mmCIF file of C-alpha atoms and ligand atoms in Angstrom:
data_model
loop_
_atom_site.group_PDB
_atom_site.id
_atom_site.type_symbol
_atom_site.label_atom_id
_atom_site.label_comp_id
_atom_site.label_asym_id
_atom_site.label_seq_id
_atom_site.Cartn_x
_atom_site.Cartn_y
_atom_site.Cartn_z
ATOM 1 C CA MET W 1 -19.013 38.025 34.646
ATOM 2 C CA PHE W 2 -21.604 36.637 32.319
ATOM 3 C CA VAL W 3 -24.596 38.411 30.808
ATOM 4 C CA HIS W 4 -27.206 36.707 28.735
ATOM 5 C CA ASN W 5 -28.099 37.980 25.172
ATOM 6 C CA LYS W 6 -31.572 37.231 24.597
ATOM 7 C CA ARG W 7 -30.670 36.274 20.805
ATOM 8 C CA LEU W 8 -29.031 33.417 19.671
ATOM 9 C CA GLN W 9 -25.508 33.390 18.065
ATOM 10 C CA TYR W 10 -26.992 31.761 14.925
ATOM 11 C CA THR W 11 -30.483 31.747 13.651
ATOM 12 C CA VAL W 12 -32.503 28.487 14.166
ATOM 13 C CA ARG W 13 -35.273 27.584 11.647
ATOM 14 C CA VAL W 14 -36.795 24.077 12.230
ATOM 15 C CA ALA W 15 -39.160 23.292 9.769
ATOM 16 C CA ALA W 16 -41.264 20.600 11.799
ATOM 17 C CA PRO W 17 -40.937 18.570 14.773
ATOM 18 C CA ASN W 18 -38.958 15.276 14.817
ATOM 19 C CA PRO W 19 -38.264 13.791 18.111
ATOM 20 C CA GLY W 20 -35.942 11.138 16.587
ATOM 21 C CA LEU W 21 -33.767 13.837 15.199
ATOM 22 C CA ALA W 22 -33.871 15.605 18.450
ATOM 23 C CA ASN W 23 -32.726 12.480 20.331
ATOM 24 C CA LEU W 24 -29.897 12.325 17.996
ATOM 25 C CA LEU W 25 -28.721 15.930 18.518
ATOM 26 C CA LEU W 26 -28.488 15.408 22.323
ATOM 27 C CA GLU W 27 -25.073 14.006 21.324
ATOM 28 C CA GLN W 28 -23.802 17.463 20.834
ATOM 29 C CA PHE W 29 -25.882 18.890 23.831
ATOM 30 C CA GLY W 30 -24.743 16.359 26.468
ATOM 31 C CA GLY W 31 -22.537 14.025 24.989
ATOM 32 C CA PRO W 32 -18.555 13.679 25.458
ATOM 33 C CA GLN W 33 -17.800 15.508 22.308
ATOM 34 C CA GLY W 34 -20.853 18.177 22.866
ATOM 35 C CA GLU W 35 -21.015 21.650 23.672
ATOM 36 C CA LEU W 36 -21.359 21.499 27.533
ATOM 37 C CA ALA W 37 -18.245 19.450 27.560
ATOM 38 C CA ALA W 38 -16.544 22.014 25.467
ATOM 39 C CA ALA W 39 -17.722 24.817 27.358
ATOM 40 C CA CYS W 40 -16.578 23.361 30.642
ATOM 41 C CA ARG W 41 -13.270 22.273 29.331
ATOM 42 C CA TYR W 42 -12.010 25.633 28.180
ATOM 43 C CA PHE W 43 -13.867 27.616 31.094
ATOM 44 C CA THR W 44 -11.997 25.515 33.621
ATOM 45 C CA GLN W 45 -8.634 25.900 31.650
ATOM 46 C CA ALA W 46 -9.080 29.620 31.237
ATOM 47 C CA VAL W 47 -9.771 30.030 35.049
ATOM 48 C CA GLY W 48 -6.422 28.245 35.791
ATOM 49 C CA GLU W 49 -4.562 29.922 32.833
ATOM 50 C CA ASP W 50 -1.723 32.503 33.784
ATOM 51 C CA ASP W 51 -0.839 33.701 30.224
ATOM 52 C CA PRO W 52 -3.160 36.602 29.216
ATOM 53 C CA GLY W 53 -3.397 35.666 25.709
ATOM 54 C CA ARG W 54 -4.326 31.915 26.346
ATOM 55 C CA LYS W 55 -6.907 33.018 29.148
ATOM 56 C CA ASP W 56 -8.576 35.449 27.027
ATOM 57 C CA LEU W 57 -8.573 32.764 24.053
ATOM 58 C CA LEU W 58 -10.005 30.138 26.378
ATOM 59 C CA PHE W 59 -12.762 32.538 27.929
ATOM 60 C CA ASP W 60 -13.828 33.485 24.390
ATOM 61 C CA ILE W 61 -14.021 29.842 23.205
ATOM 62 C CA ALA W 62 -15.722 28.680 26.305
ATOM 63 C CA THR W 63 -18.395 31.250 26.101
ATOM 64 C CA GLU W 64 -18.878 30.616 22.466
ATOM 65 C CA GLU W 65 -19.445 26.810 23.336
ATOM 66 C CA LEU W 66 -21.964 28.025 25.639
ATOM 67 C CA SER W 67 -23.659 29.758 22.845
ATOM 68 C CA HIS W 68 -23.360 26.901 20.639
ATOM 69 C CA LEU W 69 -25.241 24.812 23.691
ATOM 70 C CA GLU W 70 -27.836 27.260 23.603
ATOM 71 C CA ILE W 71 -28.248 26.940 19.533
ATOM 72 C CA ILE W 72 -28.286 22.922 19.887
ATOM 73 C CA GLY W 73 -30.644 22.948 22.829
ATOM 74 C CA SER W 74 -32.970 25.325 21.080
ATOM 75 C CA ILE W 75 -32.922 22.905 18.020
ATOM 76 C CA VAL W 76 -33.785 20.132 20.316
ATOM 77 C CA ALA W 77 -36.362 21.800 22.051
ATOM 78 C CA MET W 78 -37.984 22.947 18.641
ATOM 79 C CA LEU W 79 -37.824 19.212 17.379
ATOM 80 C CA ASN W 80 -39.467 18.085 20.536
ATOM 81 C CA LYS W 81 -42.336 20.644 20.475
ATOM 82 C CA GLY W 82 -45.069 18.070 19.405
ATOM 83 C CA ALA W 83 -43.977 15.358 21.574
ATOM 84 C CA LYS W 84 -43.670 17.691 24.595
ATOM 85 C CA GLY W 85 -47.458 18.871 24.183
ATOM 86 C CA GLN W 86 -48.707 15.207 23.514
ATOM 87 C CA LEU W 87 -46.921 13.861 26.528
ATOM 88 C CA ALA W 88 -47.894 16.869 29.081
ATOM 89 C CA GLU W 89 -51.718 17.028 27.708
ATOM 90 C CA ALA W 90 -52.140 13.567 26.755
ATOM 91 C CA VAL W 91 -54.549 14.714 23.916
ATOM 92 C CA GLU W 92 -53.932 11.225 21.872
ATOM 93 C CA SER W 93 -54.866 7.969 23.194
ATOM 94 C CA GLU W 94 -52.238 5.959 25.158
ATOM 95 C CA ALA W 95 -51.559 3.563 22.171
ATOM 96 C CA ASP W 96 -51.371 6.403 19.634
ATOM 97 C CA LEU W 97 -49.078 8.279 22.040
ATOM 98 C CA TYR W 98 -46.843 5.251 22.775
ATOM 99 C CA ARG W 99 -46.686 4.830 18.738
ATOM 100 C CA SER W 100 -45.712 8.572 18.222
ATOM 101 C CA LEU W 101 -42.816 8.279 20.777
ATOM 102 C CA THR W 102 -41.508 4.922 19.659
ATOM 103 C CA GLY W 103 -41.768 4.986 16.178
ATOM 104 C CA CYS W 104 -38.757 7.375 15.621
ATOM 105 C CA GLY W 105 -36.014 4.518 15.458
ATOM 106 C CA ASN W 106 -33.957 5.385 18.333
ATOM 107 C CA ASP W 107 -34.111 6.461 21.941
ATOM 108 C CA SER W 108 -36.161 9.196 21.676
ATOM 109 C CA HIS W 109 -39.029 7.582 23.592
ATOM 110 C CA THR W 110 -36.714 7.012 26.557
ATOM 111 C CA THR W 111 -35.493 10.722 26.673
ATOM 112 C CA ALA W 112 -39.141 12.144 25.900
ATOM 113 C CA LEU W 113 -40.620 9.948 28.691
ATOM 114 C CA LEU W 114 -37.995 10.876 31.205
ATOM 115 C CA TYR W 115 -37.298 14.694 30.230
ATOM 116 C CA GLY W 116 -40.775 15.349 28.645
ATOM 117 C CA GLY W 117 -39.202 16.695 25.546
ATOM 118 C CA GLY W 118 -36.863 19.141 27.096
ATOM 119 C CA PRO W 119 -33.114 19.221 26.222
ATOM 120 C CA ALA W 120 -31.606 16.734 28.685
ATOM 121 C CA LEU W 121 -28.022 16.677 29.600
ATOM 122 C CA THR W 122 -27.352 13.221 28.181
ATOM 123 C CA ASN W 123 -25.906 11.912 25.010
ATOM 124 C CA SER W 124 -28.060 10.196 22.349
ATOM 125 C CA ALA W 125 -28.293 6.893 24.291
ATOM 126 C CA GLY W 126 -29.725 8.916 27.579
ATOM 127 C CA VAL W 127 -26.391 8.414 29.511
ATOM 128 C CA PRO W 128 -26.071 11.597 31.847
ATOM 129 C CA TRP W 129 -23.347 14.008 31.128
ATOM 130 C CA THR W 130 -20.112 13.771 33.200
ATOM 131 C CA ALA W 131 -17.442 15.865 34.087
ATOM 132 C CA ALA W 132 -15.036 12.910 33.049
ATOM 133 C CA TYR W 133 -15.490 13.959 29.777
ATOM 134 C CA ILE W 134 -13.100 16.491 30.438
ATOM 135 C CA ASP W 135 -9.344 15.413 30.568
ATOM 136 C CA THR W 136 -7.578 18.533 31.429
ATOM 137 C CA ILE W 137 -4.119 17.867 32.947
ATOM 138 C CA GLY W 138 -3.129 21.542 33.790
ATOM 139 C CA GLU W 139 0.001 21.950 31.297
ATOM 140 C CA PRO W 140 -0.964 24.258 28.082
ATOM 141 C CA THR W 141 1.182 22.092 25.797
ATOM 142 C CA ALA W 142 -0.815 18.892 26.886
ATOM 143 C CA ASP W 143 -4.275 20.441 27.175
ATOM 144 C CA LEU W 144 -4.039 22.420 23.901
ATOM 145 C CA ARG W 145 -3.157 19.098 22.108
ATOM 146 C CA SER W 146 -6.469 17.642 23.972
ATOM 147 C CA ASN W 147 -8.601 20.563 22.843
ATOM 148 C CA ILE W 148 -7.295 19.995 19.190
ATOM 149 C CA ALA W 149 -8.545 16.592 19.348
ATOM 150 C CA ALA W 150 -11.816 17.311 21.126
ATOM 151 C CA GLU W 151 -12.619 20.053 18.298
ATOM 152 C CA ALA W 152 -11.581 17.380 15.938
ATOM 153 C CA ARG W 153 -14.224 14.860 17.173
ATOM 154 C CA ALA W 154 -16.838 17.531 17.481
ATOM 155 C CA LYS W 155 -16.316 18.623 13.974
ATOM 156 C CA ILE W 156 -16.967 14.851 12.864
ATOM 157 C CA VAL W 157 -20.034 14.504 15.131
ATOM 158 C CA TYR W 158 -21.599 17.459 13.516
ATOM 159 C CA GLU W 159 -20.536 16.128 10.126
ATOM 160 C CA ARG W 160 -22.302 12.776 10.997
ATOM 161 C CA LEU W 161 -25.550 14.794 12.233
ATOM 162 C CA ILE W 162 -25.755 16.736 9.041
ATOM 163 C CA ASN W 163 -25.669 13.716 6.948
ATOM 164 C CA VAL W 164 -28.646 12.297 8.804
ATOM 165 C CA ALA W 165 -30.574 15.836 8.790
ATOM 166 C CA ASP W 166 -32.998 16.432 6.173
ATOM 167 C CA ASP W 167 -34.143 19.695 7.298
ATOM 168 C CA PRO W 168 -32.516 22.413 5.528
ATOM 169 C CA GLY W 169 -32.769 24.989 8.355
ATOM 170 C CA ILE W 170 -31.074 22.326 10.711
ATOM 171 C CA LYS W 171 -28.636 21.278 8.319
ATOM 172 C CA GLU W 172 -27.538 24.987 7.937
ATOM 173 C CA ALA W 173 -27.283 25.478 11.866
ATOM 174 C CA LEU W 174 -25.344 22.545 12.273
ATOM 175 C CA GLY W 175 -22.840 23.618 9.181
ATOM 176 C CA PHE W 176 -22.266 26.714 11.418
ATOM 177 C CA LEU W 177 -21.464 24.679 14.406
ATOM 178 C CA MET W 178 -19.311 22.293 12.553
ATOM 179 C CA THR W 179 -17.366 25.161 10.930
ATOM 180 C CA ARG W 180 -16.931 26.954 14.246
ATOM 181 C CA GLU W 181 -15.337 23.722 15.504
ATOM 182 C CA ILE W 182 -12.584 23.982 12.513
ATOM 183 C CA ALA W 183 -12.064 27.500 13.501
ATOM 184 C CA HIS W 184 -11.492 26.562 17.222
ATOM 185 C CA GLN W 185 -9.088 23.780 15.985
ATOM 186 C CA LYS W 186 -7.139 26.307 14.027
ATOM 187 C CA SER W 187 -6.737 28.688 16.975
ATOM 188 C CA PHE W 188 -5.885 25.978 19.507
ATOM 189 C CA GLU W 189 -3.254 24.959 16.589
ATOM 190 C CA LYS W 190 -1.720 28.369 16.784
ATOM 191 C CA ALA W 191 -1.575 28.866 20.423
ATOM 192 C CA LEU W 192 0.234 25.543 20.732
ATOM 193 C CA HIS W 193 2.827 26.238 18.312
ATOM 194 C CA SER W 194 3.087 29.849 19.639
ATOM 195 C CA ILE W 195 4.634 28.030 22.802
ATOM 196 C CA GLN W 196 8.334 27.032 21.843
ATOM 197 C CA PRO W 197 9.314 24.248 22.289
ATOM 198 C CA ASN W 198 5.998 22.413 22.858
ATOM 199 C CA PHE W 199 7.519 18.822 22.315
ATOM 200 C CA PRO W 200 7.838 16.937 24.313
ATOM 201 C CA GLN W 201 5.451 18.421 26.712
ATOM 202 C CA GLY W 202 6.519 19.801 30.200
ATOM 203 C CA LYS W 203 10.158 20.407 31.070
ATOM 204 C CA LEU W 204 11.779 16.950 31.301
ATOM 205 C CA PRO W 205 13.274 15.457 27.955
ATOM 206 C CA GLY W 206 12.868 11.915 27.052
ATOM 207 C CA VAL W 207 15.598 9.367 27.707
ATOM 208 C CA PRO W 208 17.814 9.991 24.570
ATOM 209 C CA GLU W 209 18.353 6.318 23.730
ATOM 210 C CA PHE W 210 14.486 5.414 23.846
ATOM 211 C CA THR W 211 12.926 8.610 22.161
ATOM 212 C CA ASN W 212 13.770 8.076 18.395
ATOM 213 C CA VAL W 213 13.347 4.229 18.525
ATOM 214 C CA TYR W 214 10.510 2.254 16.888
ATOM 215 C CA TYR W 215 10.173 -1.188 18.293
ATOM 216 C CA ASN W 216 9.062 -3.856 16.040
ATOM 217 C CA MET W 217 6.498 -5.609 18.407
ATOM 218 C CA SER W 218 5.269 -8.161 15.764
ATOM 219 C CA SER W 219 6.792 -10.331 13.089
ATOM 220 C CA GLY W 220 5.723 -10.475 9.478
ATOM 221 C CA ASN W 221 4.000 -7.888 7.137
ATOM 222 C CA ASP W 222 5.754 -5.202 8.900
ATOM 223 C CA ALA W 223 4.826 -1.916 7.487
ATOM 224 C CA ARG W 224 7.335 0.870 7.141
ATOM 225 C CA GLY W 225 6.360 4.661 7.204
ATOM 226 C CA PRO W 226 7.474 8.122 8.243
ATOM 227 C CA TRP W 227 6.401 6.797 11.743
ATOM 228 C CA ASN W 228 8.961 4.411 12.008
ATOM 229 C CA ASP W 229 11.253 4.709 8.816
ATOM 230 C CA GLY W 230 13.828 7.460 7.753
ATOM 231 C CA SER W 231 16.671 9.380 9.584
ATOM 232 C CA ASP W 232 14.310 10.333 12.427
ATOM 233 C CA TRP W 233 14.059 6.658 13.447
ATOM 234 C CA LYS W 234 16.055 3.691 14.905
ATOM 235 C CA PHE W 235 13.912 0.759 13.679
ATOM 236 C CA VAL W 236 14.517 -2.517 16.207
ATOM 237 C CA GLU W 237 13.526 -5.237 13.985
ATOM 238 C CA ASP W 238 13.600 -7.682 16.845
ATOM 239 C CA PRO W 239 13.295 -6.056 20.375
ATOM 240 C CA GLN W 240 14.556 -8.468 23.184
ATOM 241 C CA PRO W 241 13.752 -7.880 26.714
ATOM 242 C CA ALA W 242 15.113 -6.045 28.590
ATOM 243 C CA VAL W 243 15.886 -3.191 26.077
ATOM 244 C CA ASP W 244 17.825 -1.388 28.733
ATOM 245 C CA GLY W 245 20.370 -4.293 28.654
ATOM 246 C CA GLY W 246 19.508 -5.220 32.161
ATOM 247 C CA ASP W 247 18.221 -8.767 33.374
ATOM 248 C CA GLY W 248 14.477 -7.539 32.893
ATOM 249 C CA LEU W 249 13.680 -8.719 36.249
ATOM 250 C CA ALA W 250 11.657 -6.932 38.760
ATOM 251 C CA THR W 251 13.316 -6.441 42.100
ATOM 252 C CA VAL W 252 12.610 -4.634 45.310
ATOM 253 C CA GLY W 253 14.658 -4.172 48.631
ATOM 254 C CA VAL W 254 12.452 -5.150 51.736
ATOM 255 C CA SER W 255 13.190 -5.661 55.320
ATOM 256 C CA ALA W 256 14.402 -8.692 56.945
ATOM 257 C CA ASP W 257 11.211 -9.025 58.758
ATOM 258 C CA ASP W 258 9.154 -8.808 55.582
ATOM 259 C CA ILE W 259 11.382 -11.425 54.078
ATOM 260 C CA GLU W 260 10.451 -13.966 56.692
ATOM 261 C CA VAL W 261 6.666 -13.122 56.493
ATOM 262 C CA LEU W 262 6.973 -13.619 52.317
ATOM 263 C CA LYS W 263 8.876 -16.828 52.628
ATOM 264 C CA ALA W 264 6.029 -18.307 55.134
ATOM 265 C CA MET W 265 3.400 -17.265 52.654
ATOM 266 C CA ALA W 266 5.152 -18.645 49.682
ATOM 267 C CA SER W 267 5.488 -21.841 51.574
ATOM 268 C CA ARG W 268 1.912 -22.050 52.711
ATOM 269 C CA THR W 269 0.776 -21.464 49.228
ATOM 270 C CA ALA W 270 3.234 -23.436 47.315
ATOM 271 C CA SER W 271 2.246 -25.701 44.368
ATOM 272 C CA ASN W 272 2.814 -29.402 44.567
ATOM 273 C CA THR W 273 3.512 -30.187 40.861
ATOM 274 C CA SER W 274 4.106 -33.988 41.753
ATOM 275 C CA THR W 275 0.417 -34.854 42.498
ATOM 276 C CA ASP W 276 -2.910 -35.087 40.500
ATOM 277 C CA PRO W 277 -5.712 -34.280 42.675
ATOM 278 C CA ALA W 278 -9.141 -35.124 42.116
ATOM 279 C CA THR W 279 -11.154 -32.068 41.721
ATOM 280 C CA GLY W 280 -14.769 -30.931 41.446
ATOM 281 C CA ALA W 281 -14.539 -31.024 37.793
ATOM 282 C CA ASP W 282 -13.490 -34.667 37.775
ATOM 283 C CA LEU W 283 -16.323 -35.481 40.214
ATOM 284 C CA GLY W 284 -18.995 -33.996 38.401
ATOM 285 C CA SER W 285 -18.019 -35.444 34.957
ATOM 286 C CA GLY W 286 -18.378 -38.871 36.560
ATOM 287 C CA GLN W 287 -15.187 -40.227 35.749
ATOM 288 C CA ALA W 288 -13.724 -39.613 39.030
HETATM 289 MN MN1 MN R 301 -18.991 24.226 19.713
HETATM 290 MN MN1 MN R 302 -15.313 24.283 19.619
#
């Protein structure tokens, strides 16, 4: 059950409308790293989760992300207050209104025109939100890693937004939202490592002869580091196909009837390498 508390999770003080900034903030409203994507990601994982601890964690964070959605949406709405009234009431001349909407340096005129200055479920380029932003696979050791990465990306987008926002009240609210993504990341890290073992994901181990091998797939200036060097790794300098020691060919068993059909097709479409036919390219070049 959800109930709506009429107050925001964090106080929003916007000094003045700014449709251009509103448009940038849509990235965290309806963008891939945004709050709706985060809320839906954790909500759906929570519904499907059987572990009571993780279920509670996921519902708590999903609900907090909805609270963040409310905060970021409220900031967008405040920043668009001027544009919203101007569009609805047409108090300015067409030219002045057009200039005020398009003078912000990004797609704010598009989102203002389409959504009347209300928070739209789009990213900052006007691309509609999609459930395809959510990559849940239904295995906690994989999903928690994806959640950690999602929180990391959300943190970075907030950091970039803080760097372009000059309104101190907005900076402060964005700082809160950014910080909460750090806290969520920590919770997901702890939840991941409270499952032991958690690597590799799932039940099947990797094939031993390929699990700790690094294939050097290029030559010259090969960089070595802990990702391919040391006692954990077998570094294969010049890997040759097939690394399994087989002939590296692809084969399949097919029926005798299919062999006849495939032979007929191969014969019909065979290349004759002993001819040099004149083609459209030759005719068109005037040199045929
Ligand atoms: Mn959030
Ligand atoms: Mn978060």
